[in-house]
Amino acid sequence: MGVLTELLKGLRATGSVLIETVTGKEMLTTRYPKEMREKPQRFHGRHVLNRYPDGMEKCIGCELCAGACPARCIYVRGKDNDPENPNSPGERFGFVYEINMLRCIFCGLCVEACPTEAITMTQLFEFSTTNRGDAIYTREELLMDTDGNVPHMFPDDPLADMKELLTADGWLKATAPAGNASYEGVQTWQGTPGPASWDPEPDQETRDS
Ligand code: SF4
Ligand code: SF4
C-alpha cells in the first residue's frame, strides 16, 4: 500500500509538471543542467585559492588548512618567495597545493583555519570524472585567475562559463600589503570572485583606511 501511495505521488508530480509545461505556468522543477537553481550564498562547493586585488596570492603556505582537515585530503608545501618577484605578500607561498576531492567532505574547516582567507569555497559542484587522478585538484586548478574568475577544472565543458559555476561564497577581506603600490595601506572588503554580486553582511561594509 505504501509503495502504491508513493507511486501515485510520483505520477501526480509528473502530471503537474506536464500540465505546467503545456499551460506555461510556473514550474516546480528546472531543466537541469541547462537551467540551474540559484544556490545558497554559503553553499559548499569546490575550493578556490584567492588572490588580493593586486594579483598577489593570498596563500602563504602555512599548512594550517591541511592540519585542520578532518579527512586529511589537503597537501601543501610552502616555499620562500623570490624577493625580486614574490608570489604572495608573506615570506612564503603555497608552492604545492592539492586537494583530494574524493576524500573531501566539504565541511569548510580548511576555510575556517586559514589566517589569510586564501582558501574559500565556490558554487562549483559538478565533480564527475572518469579518471581518479582528475579528482586531485592541484594548485593550477585551484588558484583563481588574475581577473578574479575561478578556473573551471574542465574548460572544454560546454557549461564551463555558466555564471553559477564561477562564483565563490562569502565576502573576502582584501588587504594588499605588498605588490601594486596603489593598494598600499588599503583595507577593504571585496565581493566574491567572478560575476557574483551579493551584498555585504552587516559587519562587512567597504572601508578604507
Ligand atoms: S572542506 Fe573539510 S574535508 Fe574538504 S578539504 Fe576542507 S577541511 Fe578538508
Ligand atoms: S590556504 Fe591558508 S591555511 Fe592553507 S596553506 Fe594557504 S594560507 Fe595556510
PDB file of C-alpha atoms and ligand atoms in Angstrom:
ATOM      1  CA  MET A   1       0.000   0.000   0.000  1.00  0.00           C
ATOM      2  CA  GLY A   2       2.852   2.344   0.927  1.00  0.00           C
ATOM      3  CA  VAL A   3       4.578   1.698  -2.387  1.00  0.00           C
ATOM      4  CA  LEU A   4       1.355   2.369  -4.302  1.00  0.00           C
ATOM      5  CA  THR A   5       0.881   5.663  -2.453  1.00  0.00           C
ATOM      6  CA  GLU A   6       4.415   6.764  -3.281  1.00  0.00           C
ATOM      7  CA  LEU A   7       3.909   5.729  -6.914  1.00  0.00           C
ATOM      8  CA  LEU A   8       0.718   7.777  -7.135  1.00  0.00           C
ATOM      9  CA  LYS A   9       2.528  10.746  -5.568  1.00  0.00           C
ATOM     10  CA  GLY A  10       5.273  10.495  -8.183  1.00  0.00           C
ATOM     11  CA  LEU A  11       2.753  10.247 -11.027  1.00  0.00           C
ATOM     12  CA  ARG A  12       0.893  13.258  -9.677  1.00  0.00           C
ATOM     13  CA  ALA A  13       4.144  15.302  -9.582  1.00  0.00           C
ATOM     14  CA  THR A  14       4.979  14.250 -13.146  1.00  0.00           C
ATOM     15  CA  GLY A  15       1.462  15.070 -14.305  1.00  0.00           C
ATOM     16  CA  SER A  16       1.540  18.507 -12.682  1.00  0.00           C
ATOM     17  CA  VAL A  17       4.854  19.316 -14.405  1.00  0.00           C
ATOM     18  CA  LEU A  18       3.390  18.207 -17.732  1.00  0.00           C
ATOM     19  CA  ILE A  19       0.363  20.432 -17.207  1.00  0.00           C
ATOM     20  CA  GLU A  20       2.601  23.365 -16.205  1.00  0.00           C
ATOM     21  CA  THR A  21       4.717  22.824 -19.303  1.00  0.00           C
ATOM     22  CA  VAL A  22       1.676  22.807 -21.577  1.00  0.00           C
ATOM     23  CA  THR A  23      -0.061  25.734 -19.880  1.00  0.00           C
ATOM     24  CA  GLY A  24       3.121  27.779 -19.373  1.00  0.00           C
ATOM     25  CA  LYS A  25       2.520  28.235 -15.626  1.00  0.00           C
ATOM     26  CA  GLU A  26       5.354  28.391 -13.098  1.00  0.00           C
ATOM     27  CA  MET A  27       7.228  25.081 -12.839  1.00  0.00           C
ATOM     28  CA  LEU A  28       8.465  23.430  -9.686  1.00  0.00           C
ATOM     29  CA  THR A  29      11.383  21.778 -11.406  1.00  0.00           C
ATOM     30  CA  THR A  30      14.185  23.180 -13.544  1.00  0.00           C
ATOM     31  CA  ARG A  31      15.628  21.762 -16.729  1.00  0.00           C
ATOM     32  CA  TYR A  32      18.981  20.839 -15.242  1.00  0.00           C
ATOM     33  CA  PRO A  33      21.687  21.107 -16.477  1.00  0.00           C
ATOM     34  CA  LYS A  34      20.530  23.783 -18.931  1.00  0.00           C
ATOM     35  CA  GLU A  35      18.963  25.727 -16.094  1.00  0.00           C
ATOM     36  CA  MET A  36      20.299  25.751 -12.562  1.00  0.00           C
ATOM     37  CA  ARG A  37      18.589  26.861  -9.410  1.00  0.00           C
ATOM     38  CA  GLU A  38      20.284  29.657  -7.515  1.00  0.00           C
ATOM     39  CA  LYS A  39      22.245  28.116  -4.709  1.00  0.00           C
ATOM     40  CA  PRO A  40      22.506  29.480  -1.166  1.00  0.00           C
ATOM     41  CA  GLN A  41      25.298  32.012  -0.689  1.00  0.00           C
ATOM     42  CA  ARG A  42      27.118  29.711   1.711  1.00  0.00           C
ATOM     43  CA  PHE A  43      26.822  26.620  -0.482  1.00  0.00           C
ATOM     44  CA  HIS A  44      29.944  24.489  -0.040  1.00  0.00           C
ATOM     45  CA  GLY A  45      31.275  23.616  -3.495  1.00  0.00           C
ATOM     46  CA  ARG A  46      34.788  23.126  -4.715  1.00  0.00           C
ATOM     47  CA  HIS A  47      37.544  25.277  -3.291  1.00  0.00           C
ATOM     48  CA  VAL A  48      39.411  28.199  -4.787  1.00  0.00           C
ATOM     49  CA  LEU A  49      42.707  29.799  -3.780  1.00  0.00           C
ATOM     50  CA  ASN A  50      42.168  33.554  -3.806  1.00  0.00           C
ATOM     51  CA  ARG A  51      44.312  36.493  -4.796  1.00  0.00           C
ATOM     52  CA  TYR A  52      44.476  40.040  -3.472  1.00  0.00           C
ATOM     53  CA  PRO A  53      43.098  42.713  -5.765  1.00  0.00           C
ATOM     54  CA  ASP A  54      46.639  43.493  -6.889  1.00  0.00           C
ATOM     55  CA  GLY A  55      47.045  39.919  -8.118  1.00  0.00           C
ATOM     56  CA  MET A  56      49.228  38.629  -5.269  1.00  0.00           C
ATOM     57  CA  GLU A  57      48.379  35.165  -3.974  1.00  0.00           C
ATOM     58  CA  LYS A  58      46.803  35.064  -0.522  1.00  0.00           C
ATOM     59  CA  CYS A  59      48.186  31.641   0.382  1.00  0.00           C
ATOM     60  CA  ILE A  60      51.335  31.814   2.497  1.00  0.00           C
ATOM     61  CA  GLY A  61      51.916  28.059   2.555  1.00  0.00           C
ATOM     62  CA  CYS A  62      51.430  27.767   6.335  1.00  0.00           C
ATOM     63  CA  GLU A  63      49.672  24.365   6.107  1.00  0.00           C
ATOM     64  CA  LEU A  64      47.080  25.239   8.768  1.00  0.00           C
ATOM     65  CA  CYS A  65      44.303  24.157   6.400  1.00  0.00           C
ATOM     66  CA  ALA A  66      45.934  20.749   5.991  1.00  0.00           C
ATOM     67  CA  GLY A  67      46.228  20.403   9.771  1.00  0.00           C
ATOM     68  CA  ALA A  68      42.553  21.283  10.294  1.00  0.00           C
ATOM     69  CA  CYS A  69      41.199  18.973   7.597  1.00  0.00           C
ATOM     70  CA  PRO A  70      39.417  16.016   9.232  1.00  0.00           C
ATOM     71  CA  ALA A  71      39.594  13.998   6.015  1.00  0.00           C
ATOM     72  CA  ARG A  72      43.341  14.563   5.612  1.00  0.00           C
ATOM     73  CA  CYS A  73      42.843  15.428   1.976  1.00  0.00           C
ATOM     74  CA  ILE A  74      44.922  18.629   1.652  1.00  0.00           C
ATOM     75  CA  TYR A  75      48.615  18.532   0.814  1.00  0.00           C
ATOM     76  CA  VAL A  76      50.538  21.820   0.973  1.00  0.00           C
ATOM     77  CA  ARG A  77      54.178  22.626   0.617  1.00  0.00           C
ATOM     78  CA  GLY A  78      55.367  26.180   1.206  1.00  0.00           C
ATOM     79  CA  LYS A  79      58.337  27.787  -0.466  1.00  0.00           C
ATOM     80  CA  ASP A  80      60.235  31.037   0.193  1.00  0.00           C
ATOM     81  CA  ASN A  81      59.192  33.882  -2.055  1.00  0.00           C
ATOM     82  CA  ASP A  82      61.697  35.275  -4.508  1.00  0.00           C
ATOM     83  CA  PRO A  83      62.238  38.802  -3.043  1.00  0.00           C
ATOM     84  CA  GLU A  84      62.513  40.223  -6.552  1.00  0.00           C
ATOM     85  CA  ASN A  85      59.334  38.577  -7.792  1.00  0.00           C
ATOM     86  CA  PRO A  86      57.172  37.415  -4.853  1.00  0.00           C
ATOM     87  CA  ASN A  87      54.046  35.307  -5.338  1.00  0.00           C
ATOM     88  CA  SER A  88      52.500  36.392  -2.039  1.00  0.00           C
ATOM     89  CA  PRO A  89      52.943  39.284   0.397  1.00  0.00           C
ATOM     90  CA  GLY A  90      54.267  36.856   3.017  1.00  0.00           C
ATOM     91  CA  GLU A  91      57.666  35.262   3.396  1.00  0.00           C
ATOM     92  CA  ARG A  92      56.387  32.089   1.773  1.00  0.00           C
ATOM     93  CA  PHE A  93      53.717  30.975  -0.659  1.00  0.00           C
ATOM     94  CA  GLY A  94      51.882  27.752  -1.396  1.00  0.00           C
ATOM     95  CA  PHE A  95      54.278  26.132  -3.844  1.00  0.00           C
ATOM     96  CA  VAL A  96      52.406  22.831  -3.965  1.00  0.00           C
ATOM     97  CA  TYR A  97      48.705  22.736  -3.134  1.00  0.00           C
ATOM     98  CA  GLU A  98      46.497  19.709  -3.704  1.00  0.00           C
ATOM     99  CA  ILE A  99      43.035  18.676  -2.529  1.00  0.00           C
ATOM    100  CA  ASN A 100      41.780  15.138  -2.999  1.00  0.00           C
ATOM    101  CA  MET A 101      38.122  15.743  -3.787  1.00  0.00           C
ATOM    102  CA  LEU A 102      37.321  12.038  -3.421  1.00  0.00           C
ATOM    103  CA  ARG A 103      38.027  12.347   0.297  1.00  0.00           C
ATOM    104  CA  CYS A 104      36.764  15.884   0.933  1.00  0.00           C
ATOM    105  CA  ILE A 105      33.562  16.080   2.994  1.00  0.00           C
ATOM    106  CA  PHE A 106      33.044  19.804   2.223  1.00  0.00           C
ATOM    107  CA  CYS A 107      32.958  20.729   5.884  1.00  0.00           C
ATOM    108  CA  GLY A 108      34.707  24.068   5.339  1.00  0.00           C
ATOM    109  CA  LEU A 109      37.142  23.667   8.254  1.00  0.00           C
ATOM    110  CA  CYS A 110      40.040  24.492   5.938  1.00  0.00           C
ATOM    111  CA  VAL A 111      38.353  27.827   5.214  1.00  0.00           C
ATOM    112  CA  GLU A 112      37.926  28.488   8.928  1.00  0.00           C
ATOM    113  CA  ALA A 113      41.563  27.640   9.662  1.00  0.00           C
ATOM    114  CA  CYS A 114      43.139  29.841   7.000  1.00  0.00           C
ATOM    115  CA  PRO A 115      44.677  33.007   8.512  1.00  0.00           C
ATOM    116  CA  THR A 116      44.692  34.934   5.233  1.00  0.00           C
ATOM    117  CA  GLU A 117      41.343  33.841   3.794  1.00  0.00           C
ATOM    118  CA  ALA A 118      43.277  32.344   0.935  1.00  0.00           C
ATOM    119  CA  ILE A 119      41.045  29.324   0.601  1.00  0.00           C
ATOM    120  CA  THR A 120      37.290  29.632   0.184  1.00  0.00           C
ATOM    121  CA  MET A 121      34.606  27.524  -1.426  1.00  0.00           C
ATOM    122  CA  THR A 122      32.706  28.118  -4.650  1.00  0.00           C
ATOM    123  CA  GLN A 123      29.369  27.115  -6.137  1.00  0.00           C
ATOM    124  CA  LEU A 124      31.001  24.528  -8.373  1.00  0.00           C
ATOM    125  CA  PHE A 125      29.565  21.140  -7.543  1.00  0.00           C
ATOM    126  CA  GLU A 126      29.879  19.010 -10.659  1.00  0.00           C
ATOM    127  CA  PHE A 127      32.784  16.725  -9.941  1.00  0.00           C
ATOM    128  CA  SER A 128      32.115  13.661 -12.066  1.00  0.00           C
ATOM    129  CA  THR A 129      35.187  12.329 -13.774  1.00  0.00           C
ATOM    130  CA  THR A 130      36.221   9.105 -15.429  1.00  0.00           C
ATOM    131  CA  ASN A 131      39.769   9.355 -14.124  1.00  0.00           C
ATOM    132  CA  ARG A 132      40.647   9.084 -10.444  1.00  0.00           C
ATOM    133  CA  GLY A 133      43.636  11.390 -10.972  1.00  0.00           C
ATOM    134  CA  ASP A 134      41.346  14.205 -12.144  1.00  0.00           C
ATOM    135  CA  ALA A 135      39.787  14.263  -8.684  1.00  0.00           C
ATOM    136  CA  ILE A 136      43.062  15.528  -7.203  1.00  0.00           C
ATOM    137  CA  TYR A 137      42.817  19.280  -7.692  1.00  0.00           C
ATOM    138  CA  THR A 138      46.195  20.914  -7.975  1.00  0.00           C
ATOM    139  CA  ARG A 139      47.330  24.482  -7.469  1.00  0.00           C
ATOM    140  CA  GLU A 140      46.798  25.015 -11.197  1.00  0.00           C
ATOM    141  CA  GLU A 141      43.074  24.297 -10.937  1.00  0.00           C
ATOM    142  CA  LEU A 142      42.587  25.864  -7.504  1.00  0.00           C
ATOM    143  CA  LEU A 143      44.310  29.226  -7.899  1.00  0.00           C
ATOM    144  CA  MET A 144      41.917  31.893  -9.172  1.00  0.00           C
ATOM    145  CA  ASP A 145      42.680  33.713 -12.380  1.00  0.00           C
ATOM    146  CA  THR A 146      44.153  37.192 -12.083  1.00  0.00           C
ATOM    147  CA  ASP A 147      40.844  38.607 -13.366  1.00  0.00           C
ATOM    148  CA  GLY A 148      39.124  37.167 -10.294  1.00  0.00           C
ATOM    149  CA  ASN A 149      37.385  34.287 -12.013  1.00  0.00           C
ATOM    150  CA  VAL A 150      37.536  30.736 -10.769  1.00  0.00           C
ATOM    151  CA  PRO A 151      39.237  28.346 -13.181  1.00  0.00           C
ATOM    152  CA  HIS A 152      36.979  25.531 -14.290  1.00  0.00           C
ATOM    153  CA  MET A 153      38.500  22.096 -13.965  1.00  0.00           C
ATOM    154  CA  PHE A 154      37.025  21.052 -17.297  1.00  0.00           C
ATOM    155  CA  PRO A 155      37.378  24.129 -19.545  1.00  0.00           C
ATOM    156  CA  ASP A 156      36.034  22.243 -22.559  1.00  0.00           C
ATOM    157  CA  ASP A 157      32.767  21.558 -20.765  1.00  0.00           C
ATOM    158  CA  PRO A 158      30.001  23.487 -22.596  1.00  0.00           C
ATOM    159  CA  LEU A 159      28.709  24.611 -19.194  1.00  0.00           C
ATOM    160  CA  ALA A 160      32.106  25.875 -18.017  1.00  0.00           C
ATOM    161  CA  ASP A 161      31.253  29.549 -18.482  1.00  0.00           C
ATOM    162  CA  MET A 162      27.940  29.447 -16.645  1.00  0.00           C
ATOM    163  CA  LYS A 163      27.717  32.189 -14.068  1.00  0.00           C
ATOM    164  CA  GLU A 164      26.517  29.791 -11.386  1.00  0.00           C
ATOM    165  CA  LEU A 165      29.697  27.785 -11.737  1.00  0.00           C
ATOM    166  CA  LEU A 166      32.071  30.684 -11.431  1.00  0.00           C
ATOM    167  CA  THR A 167      31.097  32.272  -8.140  1.00  0.00           C
ATOM    168  CA  ALA A 168      32.759  31.776  -4.791  1.00  0.00           C
ATOM    169  CA  ASP A 169      30.979  32.120  -1.473  1.00  0.00           C
ATOM    170  CA  GLY A 170      31.066  34.907   1.050  1.00  0.00           C
ATOM    171  CA  TRP A 171      32.979  38.133   1.144  1.00  0.00           C
ATOM    172  CA  LEU A 172      36.707  38.163   1.194  1.00  0.00           C
ATOM    173  CA  LYS A 173      38.780  40.524   3.246  1.00  0.00           C
ATOM    174  CA  ALA A 174      41.180  42.192   0.861  1.00  0.00           C
ATOM    175  CA  THR A 175      44.353  43.677   2.243  1.00  0.00           C
ATOM    176  CA  ALA A 176      47.269  44.144  -0.041  1.00  0.00           C
ATOM    177  CA  PRO A 177      50.410  44.939   1.941  1.00  0.00           C
ATOM    178  CA  ALA A 178      52.712  44.292  -0.993  1.00  0.00           C
ATOM    179  CA  GLY A 179      52.650  44.192  -4.751  1.00  0.00           C
ATOM    180  CA  ASN A 180      50.984  47.066  -6.598  1.00  0.00           C
ATOM    181  CA  ALA A 181      51.858  50.250  -4.668  1.00  0.00           C
ATOM    182  CA  SER A 182      48.439  51.775  -5.339  1.00  0.00           C
ATOM    183  CA  TYR A 183      46.948  49.208  -2.955  1.00  0.00           C
ATOM    184  CA  GLU A 184      49.394  50.037  -0.153  1.00  0.00           C
ATOM    185  CA  GLY A 185      47.584  50.503   3.173  1.00  0.00           C
ATOM    186  CA  VAL A 186      44.122  49.980   1.698  1.00  0.00           C
ATOM    187  CA  GLN A 187      41.836  47.690   3.662  1.00  0.00           C
ATOM    188  CA  THR A 188      38.525  46.834   2.125  1.00  0.00           C
ATOM    189  CA  TRP A 189      36.070  44.020   1.571  1.00  0.00           C
ATOM    190  CA  GLN A 190      35.894  42.777  -1.929  1.00  0.00           C
ATOM    191  CA  GLY A 191      32.959  40.912  -3.388  1.00  0.00           C
ATOM    192  CA  THR A 192      33.085  37.333  -4.399  1.00  0.00           C
ATOM    193  CA  PRO A 193      35.420  36.397  -7.222  1.00  0.00           C
ATOM    194  CA  GLY A 194      33.739  36.224 -10.576  1.00  0.00           C
ATOM    195  CA  PRO A 195      30.471  37.859 -11.517  1.00  0.00           C
ATOM    196  CA  ALA A 196      28.623  37.385  -8.225  1.00  0.00           C
ATOM    197  CA  SER A 197      27.006  40.439  -6.664  1.00  0.00           C
ATOM    198  CA  TRP A 198      25.904  39.676  -3.130  1.00  0.00           C
ATOM    199  CA  ASP A 199      25.530  42.498  -0.662  1.00  0.00           C
ATOM    200  CA  PRO A 200      27.975  42.646   2.247  1.00  0.00           C
ATOM    201  CA  GLU A 201      26.855  41.324   5.600  1.00  0.00           C
ATOM    202  CA  PRO A 202      26.293  43.828   8.443  1.00  0.00           C
ATOM    203  CA  ASP A 203      29.909  43.807   9.665  1.00  0.00           C
ATOM    204  CA  GLN A 204      31.407  43.751   6.198  1.00  0.00           C
ATOM    205  CA  GLU A 205      30.970  47.301   4.935  1.00  0.00           C
ATOM    206  CA  THR A 206      33.515  48.577   2.480  1.00  0.00           C
ATOM    207  CA  ARG A 207      36.021  50.645   4.385  1.00  0.00           C
ATOM    208  CA  ASP A 208      39.259  52.336   3.513  1.00  0.00           C
ATOM    209  CA  SER A 209      41.932  53.389   5.926  1.00  0.00           C
TER     210      SER A 209
HETATM  211  S1  SF4 B   1      36.197  21.104   3.206  1.00  0.00           S
HETATM  212 FE1  SF4 B   1      36.752  19.883   5.040  1.00  0.00          FE
HETATM  213  S2  SF4 B   1      37.272  17.855   4.225  1.00  0.00           S
HETATM  214 FE2  SF4 B   1      37.304  19.275   2.462  1.00  0.00          FE
HETATM  215  S3  SF4 B   1      39.426  19.944   2.262  1.00  0.00           S
HETATM  216 FE3  SF4 B   1      38.380  21.461   3.590  1.00  0.00          FE
HETATM  217  S4  SF4 B   1      38.722  20.729   5.728  1.00  0.00           S
HETATM  218 FE4  SF4 B   1      39.190  19.022   4.314  1.00  0.00          FE
HETATM  219  S1  SF4 B   2      45.311  28.091   2.191  1.00  0.00           S
HETATM  220 FE1  SF4 B   2      45.506  29.339   4.061  1.00  0.00          FE
HETATM  221  S2  SF4 B   2      45.795  27.833   5.741  1.00  0.00           S
HETATM  222 FE2  SF4 B   2      46.224  26.761   3.790  1.00  0.00          FE
HETATM  223  S3  SF4 B   2      48.436  26.923   3.498  1.00  0.00           S
HETATM  224 FE3  SF4 B   2      47.484  28.646   2.395  1.00  0.00          FE
HETATM  225  S4  SF4 B   2      47.499  30.345   3.854  1.00  0.00           S
HETATM  226 FE4  SF4 B   2      47.857  28.484   5.061  1.00  0.00          FE
END
